[in-house]
Amino acid sequence: MPVPESPPPDTTPEPVAEITPPEPPLPEPASELESASPAEASALPLPPAALVAIPGSQRLSYTISGEVRNMRYHASGELLWAHDGDDYEARMEVGAFLLGSRVQSSRGRITPDGLQAQRFEDKSRQERVVEFDHEQAQARFSDGSPSTPLLKGAQDQLSVFVQLASQLAANPANYPRGTELALQTVGTKGADTWHFVVNGEETLNLPGGEQATLRLTRLLRHPDDLNVELWLAPGLGWLPARIRLTQPNGDYIDQQWRGSQKP
């Protein structure tokens, strides 16, 4: 559907929220979109002790290709990332003709260690919800699956990408090629520890333009593991410029950055 012309959006992301470990006590980041320049979106200088640098609020659009049950498809997607320094919301929506849409959302708090997920929702043909009870260290599932223990730093399947971005943004020099990162990652039926390895820098030519990125891949430990490839871009506040997810049966989704604007 044609979109009426309008003044170009302000593409300057909000400033990065600087999170430092407490030194007791301390008080508690479908029209064509313009791309944000690396200078505008990159992290602000941080104190040496910073553990995470939360990306500034942004709305990223993606061009998507994929395959499901041997059927190729093309789609559009959007990642909304918004926070006020205390609470955050992340929402990923993918829509494809004939396949319908799928929406994942994560809500929670921002802590000195990064994101603390409180509720994760995954909705396509039906909606599944995960509630994070941090006091009892349990994740509870709406489909009746047994609750699972939560480990320190646990993330859901959407917040995990922003948590990785926040860690690398704070001290990128601490993550040279070969570095491994492990995060407990909770889906709608259970939890697993996702192990990522830093593969190194790559420059990508994407629908929205060229982006310098740092590529991470999930280390697969079981035949039925989801293969996760992630390209984080300093020019997007370290949010993903590209995400490729591949199922064990070969089905995949590959989303590539097309543009950015303020939420």
mmCIF file of C-alpha atoms in Angstrom:
data_model
loop_
_atom_site.group_PDB
_atom_site.id
_atom_site.type_symbol
_atom_site.label_atom_id
_atom_site.label_comp_id
_atom_site.label_asym_id
_atom_site.label_seq_id
_atom_site.Cartn_x
_atom_site.Cartn_y
_atom_site.Cartn_z
ATOM 1 C CA MET A 1 0.000 0.000 0.000
ATOM 2 C CA PRO A 2 1.478 3.390 -0.987
ATOM 3 C CA VAL A 3 2.469 5.541 1.950
ATOM 4 C CA PRO A 4 1.906 9.329 1.775
ATOM 5 C CA GLU A 5 5.080 11.301 1.688
ATOM 6 C CA SER A 6 6.077 12.826 4.986
ATOM 7 C CA PRO A 7 9.126 14.571 6.416
ATOM 8 C CA PRO A 8 11.956 12.092 7.024
ATOM 9 C CA PRO A 9 11.916 10.695 10.554
ATOM 10 C CA ASP A 10 14.439 11.733 13.169
ATOM 11 C CA THR A 11 16.752 8.687 13.105
ATOM 12 C CA THR A 12 18.939 9.637 16.061
ATOM 13 C CA PRO A 13 18.647 6.865 18.680
ATOM 14 C CA GLU A 14 18.300 7.844 22.321
ATOM 15 C CA PRO A 15 21.550 7.953 24.292
ATOM 16 C CA VAL A 16 22.960 4.716 25.618
ATOM 17 C CA ALA A 17 22.076 4.062 29.243
ATOM 18 C CA GLU A 18 25.299 3.630 31.184
ATOM 19 C CA ILE A 19 25.080 0.820 33.733
ATOM 20 C CA THR A 20 27.896 0.398 36.254
ATOM 21 C CA PRO A 21 28.224 -2.085 39.082
ATOM 22 C CA PRO A 22 27.007 -0.548 42.352
ATOM 23 C CA GLU A 23 29.545 0.739 44.854
ATOM 24 C CA PRO A 24 27.185 0.405 47.794
ATOM 25 C CA PRO A 25 24.763 1.967 47.704
ATOM 26 C CA LEU A 26 23.832 3.221 44.223
ATOM 27 C CA PRO A 27 20.270 3.817 42.958
ATOM 28 C CA GLU A 28 18.903 1.638 40.665
ATOM 29 C CA PRO A 29 18.750 0.965 26.600
ATOM 30 C CA ALA A 30 5.850 -0.557 7.154
ATOM 31 C CA SER A 31 7.144 2.390 5.414
ATOM 32 C CA GLU A 32 10.673 2.854 4.149
ATOM 33 C CA LEU A 33 12.809 4.048 7.015
ATOM 34 C CA GLU A 34 15.890 6.176 7.022
ATOM 35 C CA SER A 35 19.015 4.572 8.412
ATOM 36 C CA ALA A 36 20.836 5.883 11.460
ATOM 37 C CA SER A 37 24.463 6.828 10.958
ATOM 38 C CA PRO A 38 27.104 4.929 12.945
ATOM 39 C CA ALA A 39 28.139 8.127 14.709
ATOM 40 C CA GLU A 40 24.596 8.742 15.918
ATOM 41 C CA ALA A 41 23.894 5.227 17.134
ATOM 42 C CA SER A 42 27.223 4.182 18.634
ATOM 43 C CA ALA A 43 27.678 3.823 22.354
ATOM 44 C CA LEU A 44 28.698 6.793 24.460
ATOM 45 C CA PRO A 45 31.987 6.620 26.393
ATOM 46 C CA LEU A 46 31.626 4.448 29.477
ATOM 47 C CA PRO A 47 33.491 4.218 32.764
ATOM 48 C CA PRO A 48 36.008 1.348 32.808
ATOM 49 C CA ALA A 49 33.938 -0.547 35.392
ATOM 50 C CA ALA A 50 30.748 -0.632 33.284
ATOM 51 C CA LEU A 51 29.326 -4.128 32.878
ATOM 52 C CA VAL A 52 26.716 -3.303 30.237
ATOM 53 C CA ALA A 53 25.751 -0.414 27.972
ATOM 54 C CA ILE A 54 22.046 -0.596 27.218
ATOM 55 C CA PRO A 55 21.289 0.435 23.598
ATOM 56 C CA GLY A 56 19.214 3.560 23.098
ATOM 57 C CA SER A 57 15.561 3.087 22.149
ATOM 58 C CA GLN A 58 15.126 2.306 18.450
ATOM 59 C CA ARG A 59 12.714 0.755 15.976
ATOM 60 C CA LEU A 60 14.574 -1.394 13.442
ATOM 61 C CA SER A 61 12.995 -2.741 10.262
ATOM 62 C CA TYR A 62 14.197 -5.867 8.454
ATOM 63 C CA THR A 63 13.882 -7.516 5.078
ATOM 64 C CA ILE A 64 13.292 -11.223 5.617
ATOM 65 C CA SER A 65 13.760 -14.349 3.554
ATOM 66 C CA GLY A 66 13.256 -17.897 4.669
ATOM 67 C CA GLU A 67 12.113 -21.409 4.004
ATOM 68 C CA VAL A 68 9.517 -23.527 5.779
ATOM 69 C CA ARG A 69 8.534 -27.040 4.701
ATOM 70 C CA ASN A 70 10.487 -26.564 1.438
ATOM 71 C CA MET A 71 8.544 -23.381 0.611
ATOM 72 C CA ARG A 72 10.592 -20.220 0.110
ATOM 73 C CA TYR A 73 9.092 -16.958 1.285
ATOM 74 C CA HIS A 74 9.838 -13.263 1.707
ATOM 75 C CA ALA A 75 8.539 -11.090 4.504
ATOM 76 C CA SER A 76 9.074 -7.936 6.504
ATOM 77 C CA GLY A 77 9.976 -7.649 10.155
ATOM 78 C CA GLU A 78 10.408 -5.090 12.886
ATOM 79 C CA LEU A 79 12.224 -4.975 16.206
ATOM 80 C CA LEU A 80 11.026 -2.405 18.717
ATOM 81 C CA TRP A 81 13.478 -1.770 21.532
ATOM 82 C CA ALA A 82 12.438 0.832 24.129
ATOM 83 C CA HIS A 83 13.433 1.587 27.706
ATOM 84 C CA ASP A 84 13.409 4.431 30.250
ATOM 85 C CA GLY A 85 16.513 3.372 32.168
ATOM 86 C CA ASP A 86 14.473 1.295 34.632
ATOM 87 C CA ASP A 87 12.069 -0.816 32.577
ATOM 88 C CA TYR A 88 12.331 -2.141 29.038
ATOM 89 C CA GLU A 89 10.140 -3.523 26.288
ATOM 90 C CA ALA A 90 11.296 -5.522 23.273
ATOM 91 C CA ARG A 91 8.944 -6.629 20.509
ATOM 92 C CA MET A 92 9.806 -8.571 17.354
ATOM 93 C CA GLU A 93 7.145 -8.989 14.656
ATOM 94 C CA VAL A 94 7.494 -10.955 11.427
ATOM 95 C CA GLY A 95 4.751 -11.010 8.815
ATOM 96 C CA ALA A 96 4.625 -13.103 5.627
ATOM 97 C CA PHE A 97 1.907 -13.519 2.985
ATOM 98 C CA LEU A 98 0.022 -16.824 3.464
ATOM 99 C CA LEU A 99 2.103 -17.675 6.548
ATOM 100 C CA GLY A 100 0.568 -15.000 8.758
ATOM 101 C CA SER A 101 2.458 -13.163 11.465
ATOM 102 C CA ARG A 102 4.428 -14.072 14.559
ATOM 103 C CA VAL A 103 5.069 -11.707 17.437
ATOM 104 C CA GLN A 104 7.492 -12.187 20.301
ATOM 105 C CA SER A 105 7.685 -9.704 23.146
ATOM 106 C CA SER A 106 9.767 -9.357 26.285
ATOM 107 C CA ARG A 107 9.243 -7.028 29.228
ATOM 108 C CA GLY A 108 11.373 -6.561 32.294
ATOM 109 C CA ARG A 109 13.747 -4.385 34.263
ATOM 110 C CA ILE A 110 17.212 -2.983 33.697
ATOM 111 C CA THR A 111 19.775 -3.865 36.359
ATOM 112 C CA PRO A 112 23.521 -3.251 36.780
ATOM 113 C CA ASP A 113 24.036 -6.666 35.130
ATOM 114 C CA GLY A 114 21.771 -5.880 32.179
ATOM 115 C CA LEU A 115 18.260 -7.109 31.386
ATOM 116 C CA GLN A 116 16.085 -8.960 33.871
ATOM 117 C CA ALA A 117 13.189 -10.468 31.933
ATOM 118 C CA GLN A 118 9.847 -10.655 33.730
ATOM 119 C CA ARG A 119 7.420 -11.767 31.007
ATOM 120 C CA PHE A 120 7.932 -13.340 27.569
ATOM 121 C CA GLU A 121 5.132 -13.826 25.044
ATOM 122 C CA ASP A 122 5.186 -15.724 21.747
ATOM 123 C CA LYS A 123 2.087 -15.426 19.577
ATOM 124 C CA SER A 124 1.324 -16.907 16.173
ATOM 125 C CA ARG A 125 -1.659 -19.271 15.888
ATOM 126 C CA GLN A 126 -1.876 -19.266 19.657
ATOM 127 C CA GLU A 127 -0.244 -17.309 22.441
ATOM 128 C CA ARG A 128 2.232 -18.796 24.893
ATOM 129 C CA VAL A 129 3.521 -16.913 27.923
ATOM 130 C CA VAL A 130 6.457 -17.343 30.288
ATOM 131 C CA GLU A 131 6.457 -15.601 33.662
ATOM 132 C CA PHE A 132 9.809 -15.067 35.407
ATOM 133 C CA ASP A 133 9.630 -15.335 39.200
ATOM 134 C CA HIS A 134 13.056 -14.109 40.261
ATOM 135 C CA GLU A 135 12.302 -14.278 43.982
ATOM 136 C CA GLN A 136 11.580 -17.994 43.699
ATOM 137 C CA ALA A 137 14.106 -18.438 40.834
ATOM 138 C CA GLN A 138 11.486 -20.158 38.674
ATOM 139 C CA ALA A 139 10.131 -19.713 35.156
ATOM 140 C CA ARG A 140 6.466 -20.685 34.749
ATOM 141 C CA PHE A 141 4.815 -21.618 31.457
ATOM 142 C CA SER A 142 1.243 -20.946 30.342
ATOM 143 C CA ASP A 143 0.932 -24.255 28.450
ATOM 144 C CA GLY A 144 1.286 -26.276 31.626
ATOM 145 C CA SER A 145 4.881 -27.369 31.094
ATOM 146 C CA PRO A 146 6.715 -27.936 34.398
ATOM 147 C CA SER A 147 8.352 -24.817 35.800
ATOM 148 C CA THR A 148 12.124 -24.613 35.401
ATOM 149 C CA PRO A 149 14.802 -23.132 37.680
ATOM 150 C CA LEU A 150 16.168 -19.741 36.681
ATOM 151 C CA LEU A 151 19.903 -19.177 36.714
ATOM 152 C CA LYS A 152 21.563 -15.825 37.345
ATOM 153 C CA GLY A 153 21.383 -13.664 34.212
ATOM 154 C CA ALA A 154 18.649 -15.778 32.576
ATOM 155 C CA GLN A 155 17.114 -14.314 29.412
ATOM 156 C CA ASP A 156 14.217 -15.175 27.136
ATOM 157 C CA GLN A 157 14.553 -15.940 23.429
ATOM 158 C CA LEU A 158 14.214 -12.270 22.504
ATOM 159 C CA SER A 159 15.957 -10.426 25.339
ATOM 160 C CA VAL A 160 19.034 -12.627 24.875
ATOM 161 C CA PHE A 161 19.950 -10.669 21.722
ATOM 162 C CA VAL A 162 19.777 -7.292 23.490
ATOM 163 C CA GLN A 163 21.649 -8.628 26.516
ATOM 164 C CA LEU A 164 24.510 -9.755 24.272
ATOM 165 C CA ALA A 165 24.465 -6.350 22.570
ATOM 166 C CA SER A 166 24.626 -4.606 25.962
ATOM 167 C CA GLN A 167 27.576 -6.689 27.134
ATOM 168 C CA LEU A 168 29.621 -6.147 23.989
ATOM 169 C CA ALA A 169 28.772 -2.437 23.820
ATOM 170 C CA ALA A 170 30.217 -1.823 27.287
ATOM 171 C CA ASN A 171 33.649 -3.324 26.655
ATOM 172 C CA PRO A 172 34.057 -4.619 23.083
ATOM 173 C CA ALA A 173 37.802 -5.105 23.572
ATOM 174 C CA ASN A 174 36.993 -7.759 26.188
ATOM 175 C CA TYR A 175 35.438 -9.992 23.524
ATOM 176 C CA PRO A 176 38.133 -10.904 20.978
ATOM 177 C CA ARG A 177 37.662 -13.619 18.366
ATOM 178 C CA GLY A 178 37.088 -16.976 20.041
ATOM 179 C CA THR A 179 35.505 -15.590 23.207
ATOM 180 C CA GLU A 180 32.626 -17.737 24.495
ATOM 181 C CA LEU A 181 29.549 -16.373 26.271
ATOM 182 C CA ALA A 182 26.916 -18.522 27.961
ATOM 183 C CA LEU A 183 23.392 -17.381 28.859
ATOM 184 C CA GLN A 184 20.477 -19.424 30.109
ATOM 185 C CA THR A 185 17.765 -18.816 27.513
ATOM 186 C CA VAL A 186 14.103 -19.523 28.266
ATOM 187 C CA GLY A 187 11.575 -20.394 25.567
ATOM 188 C CA THR A 188 7.872 -21.127 25.868
ATOM 189 C CA LYS A 189 8.326 -24.755 26.972
ATOM 190 C CA GLY A 190 11.620 -24.834 28.818
ATOM 191 C CA ALA A 191 15.126 -23.449 29.168
ATOM 192 C CA ASP A 192 18.572 -24.238 27.842
ATOM 193 C CA THR A 193 21.975 -22.598 28.109
ATOM 194 C CA TRP A 194 22.935 -21.006 24.829
ATOM 195 C CA HIS A 195 26.691 -20.850 24.286
ATOM 196 C CA PHE A 196 27.885 -18.206 21.826
ATOM 197 C CA VAL A 197 31.316 -17.772 20.308
ATOM 198 C CA VAL A 198 32.636 -14.494 18.879
ATOM 199 C CA ASN A 199 33.649 -15.157 15.262
ATOM 200 C CA GLY A 200 35.087 -11.741 14.463
ATOM 201 C CA GLU A 201 34.332 -8.598 12.505
ATOM 202 C CA GLU A 202 32.378 -8.635 9.234
ATOM 203 C CA THR A 203 31.181 -5.811 6.996
ATOM 204 C CA LEU A 204 27.723 -6.530 5.585
ATOM 205 C CA ASN A 205 25.982 -5.012 2.571
ATOM 206 C CA LEU A 206 22.379 -4.962 3.751
ATOM 207 C CA PRO A 207 19.113 -3.596 2.327
ATOM 208 C CA GLY A 208 19.583 -0.527 4.544
ATOM 209 C CA GLY A 209 23.219 -0.007 3.559
ATOM 210 C CA GLU A 210 26.634 -1.119 4.715
ATOM 211 C CA GLN A 211 27.186 -1.967 8.381
ATOM 212 C CA ALA A 212 30.316 -2.995 10.231
ATOM 213 C CA THR A 213 29.355 -5.898 12.509
ATOM 214 C CA LEU A 214 30.660 -8.432 14.972
ATOM 215 C CA ARG A 215 29.448 -11.964 14.214
ATOM 216 C CA LEU A 216 28.483 -14.421 16.941
ATOM 217 C CA THR A 217 27.243 -17.973 16.494
ATOM 218 C CA ARG A 218 25.651 -20.420 18.868
ATOM 219 C CA LEU A 219 27.715 -23.514 19.625
ATOM 220 C CA LEU A 220 25.461 -26.494 18.917
ATOM 221 C CA ARG A 221 25.652 -29.247 21.529
ATOM 222 C CA HIS A 222 22.702 -31.437 20.523
ATOM 223 C CA PRO A 223 21.314 -32.526 17.123
ATOM 224 C CA ASP A 224 18.001 -30.741 17.761
ATOM 225 C CA ASP A 225 19.548 -27.391 18.770
ATOM 226 C CA LEU A 226 18.403 -24.236 16.986
ATOM 227 C CA ASN A 227 21.320 -22.772 15.035
ATOM 228 C CA VAL A 228 21.643 -19.047 15.819
ATOM 229 C CA GLU A 229 23.824 -16.629 13.849
ATOM 230 C CA LEU A 230 23.914 -13.028 15.035
ATOM 231 C CA TRP A 231 25.590 -9.942 13.587
ATOM 232 C CA LEU A 232 25.726 -7.044 16.080
ATOM 233 C CA ALA A 233 26.354 -3.565 14.668
ATOM 234 C CA PRO A 234 28.066 -0.745 16.600
ATOM 235 C CA GLY A 235 26.353 1.659 14.194
ATOM 236 C CA LEU A 236 22.974 0.461 15.508
ATOM 237 C CA GLY A 237 23.941 0.732 19.171
ATOM 238 C CA TRP A 238 25.106 -2.918 18.893
ATOM 239 C CA LEU A 239 21.581 -4.118 18.149
ATOM 240 C CA PRO A 240 21.319 -6.870 15.506
ATOM 241 C CA ALA A 241 21.957 -5.913 11.889
ATOM 242 C CA ARG A 242 21.244 -9.485 10.876
ATOM 243 C CA ILE A 243 19.800 -12.581 12.569
ATOM 244 C CA ARG A 244 19.678 -16.006 10.928
ATOM 245 C CA LEU A 245 17.915 -18.893 12.695
ATOM 246 C CA THR A 246 18.063 -22.407 11.257
ATOM 247 C CA GLN A 247 16.057 -25.392 12.488
ATOM 248 C CA PRO A 248 17.547 -28.901 12.502
ATOM 249 C CA ASN A 249 15.275 -29.818 9.539
ATOM 250 C CA GLY A 250 16.742 -26.994 7.431
ATOM 251 C CA ASP A 251 13.899 -24.477 7.813
ATOM 252 C CA TYR A 252 15.396 -21.022 8.318
ATOM 253 C CA ILE A 253 14.639 -17.336 8.682
ATOM 254 C CA ASP A 254 17.180 -14.692 7.700
ATOM 255 C CA GLN A 255 16.396 -11.101 8.660
ATOM 256 C CA GLN A 256 18.591 -8.253 7.432
ATOM 257 C CA TRP A 257 18.473 -4.632 8.586
ATOM 258 C CA ARG A 258 16.595 -2.219 6.315
ATOM 259 C CA GLY A 259 16.299 0.968 8.377
ATOM 260 C CA SER A 260 15.966 2.594 11.785
ATOM 261 C CA GLN A 261 13.951 5.301 13.463
ATOM 262 C CA LYS A 262 13.002 6.422 16.942
ATOM 263 C CA PRO A 263 10.099 4.485 18.483
#
